[in-house]
Short mmCIF file of C-alpha atoms in Angstrom, two decimals:
data_model
loop_
_atom_site.label_atom_id
_atom_site.label_comp_id
_atom_site.label_asym_id
_atom_site.label_seq_id
_atom_site.Cartn_x
_atom_site.Cartn_y
_atom_site.Cartn_z
CA MET A 1 0.00 0.00 0.00
CA THR A 2 1.33 3.44 -0.88
CA SER A 3 0.89 6.54 1.23
CA SER A 4 -1.42 8.05 -1.43
CA THR A 5 -3.99 5.23 -1.12
CA PRO A 6 -6.82 6.26 1.23
CA MET A 7 -7.65 3.88 4.09
CA LYS A 8 -11.09 2.26 3.90
CA GLN A 9 -13.18 2.87 7.02
CA VAL A 10 -14.54 -0.30 8.60
CA HIS A 11 -16.72 -0.89 11.64
CA VAL A 12 -15.42 -3.47 14.12
CA ALA A 13 -17.70 -4.85 16.84
CA PRO A 14 -17.37 -7.68 19.37
CA VAL A 15 -19.30 -10.89 18.71
CA GLN A 16 -21.21 -12.66 21.47
CA LEU A 17 -21.25 -16.43 20.95
CA THR A 18 -23.71 -18.55 22.88
CA GLU A 19 -22.67 -21.88 24.29
CA HIS A 20 -24.39 -24.95 22.94
CA ALA A 21 -25.51 -27.60 25.35
CA GLU A 22 -24.51 -31.14 24.50
CA LEU A 23 -27.28 -33.25 23.11
CA PRO A 24 -28.37 -36.11 25.38
CA GLN A 25 -27.06 -39.48 24.23
CA GLU A 26 -29.77 -41.91 23.27
CA LYS A 27 -29.41 -45.36 24.69
CA ASN A 28 -28.80 -48.23 22.29
CA THR A 29 -27.85 -45.86 19.48
CA ALA A 30 -26.77 -48.08 16.60
CA MET A 31 -23.42 -47.34 14.99
CA PRO A 32 -23.61 -46.71 11.26
CA SER A 33 -22.88 -49.87 9.34
CA ARG A 34 -20.13 -50.15 6.77
CA ALA A 35 -22.82 -50.87 4.20
CA MET A 36 -23.74 -47.16 4.36
CA LEU A 37 -20.27 -46.35 3.00
CA ASP A 38 -20.04 -49.06 0.34
CA ASP A 39 -21.31 -46.88 -2.55
CA ILE A 40 -19.13 -43.85 -1.80
CA LYS A 41 -16.54 -43.35 -4.53
CA VAL A 42 -12.98 -42.32 -3.68
CA ASN A 43 -10.04 -41.44 -5.91
CA VAL A 44 -7.01 -43.67 -5.69
CA ASP A 45 -3.66 -42.49 -7.06
CA VAL A 46 -0.78 -44.67 -8.24
CA CYS A 47 2.72 -43.22 -7.97
CA LEU A 48 5.06 -44.64 -10.61
CA GLY A 49 8.00 -42.70 -9.25
CA THR A 50 9.46 -39.24 -8.84
CA ALA A 51 12.15 -37.16 -10.49
CA GLU A 52 14.01 -34.07 -9.37
CA LEU A 53 14.55 -31.48 -12.09
CA THR A 54 16.00 -28.01 -12.09
CA VAL A 55 13.80 -25.22 -13.40
CA GLN A 56 16.08 -25.03 -16.44
CA GLN A 57 15.55 -28.76 -17.17
CA LEU A 58 11.81 -28.34 -16.68
CA MET A 59 11.68 -25.37 -19.09
CA THR A 60 13.52 -27.34 -21.80
CA LEU A 61 11.04 -30.26 -21.79
CA GLN A 62 9.39 -30.78 -25.13
CA LYS A 63 7.53 -33.45 -27.03
CA GLY A 64 9.73 -36.54 -27.11
CA SER A 65 11.66 -35.66 -23.93
CA VAL A 66 12.21 -38.51 -21.47
CA VAL A 67 12.21 -37.89 -17.72
CA GLU A 68 13.96 -40.68 -15.82
CA LEU A 69 12.17 -41.60 -12.60
CA GLU A 70 13.98 -42.58 -9.42
CA GLN A 71 11.91 -45.79 -9.31
CA SER A 72 13.47 -48.86 -10.95
CA LEU A 73 11.46 -51.23 -13.13
CA GLN A 74 11.71 -53.95 -10.47
CA GLN A 75 10.30 -51.82 -7.65
CA HIS A 76 6.62 -51.91 -6.77
CA VAL A 77 4.49 -48.80 -7.25
CA ASP A 78 2.60 -47.11 -4.42
CA VAL A 79 -1.19 -46.99 -4.29
CA LEU A 80 -2.35 -43.87 -2.43
CA LEU A 81 -5.62 -42.74 -0.90
CA ASN A 82 -5.68 -39.06 0.15
CA GLY A 83 -1.90 -38.96 -0.21
CA LYS A 84 -1.34 -41.91 2.14
CA VAL A 85 0.16 -45.15 0.85
CA ILE A 86 -2.39 -47.93 1.39
CA ALA A 87 -0.95 -50.64 -0.84
CA ARG A 88 1.85 -51.58 -3.22
CA GLY A 89 1.73 -53.43 -6.48
CA GLU A 90 3.00 -54.11 -9.97
CA ILE A 91 1.91 -52.36 -13.17
CA VAL A 92 0.00 -54.71 -15.49
CA ALA A 93 -1.85 -54.35 -18.78
CA VAL A 94 -5.62 -54.87 -18.66
CA ASP A 95 -6.78 -54.92 -22.27
CA GLU A 96 -5.88 -51.40 -23.47
CA TYR A 97 -5.50 -49.93 -19.97
CA PHE A 98 -2.95 -49.91 -17.19
CA GLY A 99 -3.79 -51.78 -14.03
CA ILE A 100 -2.23 -52.61 -10.69
CA HIS A 101 -1.63 -56.15 -9.43
CA VAL A 102 -1.78 -55.54 -5.67
CA THR A 103 1.04 -57.40 -3.95
CA GLN A 104 0.82 -55.83 -0.48
CA VAL A 105 -1.91 -54.09 1.50
CA LEU A 106 -0.47 -51.95 4.28
CA ASP A 107 -1.67 -51.83 7.87
CA ALA A 108 -4.11 -49.07 8.75
CA SER A 109 -1.80 -47.91 11.54
#
């Protein structure tokens, strides 16, 4: 902000928040079943590997460029859910698509 820019006048007032009483717990309240979640779709990512490039290398990428990943062909790829690795596997071909042959499912902990 420069010294020639006029300051906008604003009105500031305190806010009074009321406390909410906790709702009484009903007895024998059933926990939601997993079946309620079965139709929810989530996105799963597969990480083939990573590469570290300088900005100069990044700016010179063009059609036909090859970026070598730090992952070797023999290493398993990571399967991620919300950025957390949940499984590992091998890349396979499924008709005309890529697929993952899951070789390890990781503990939830």
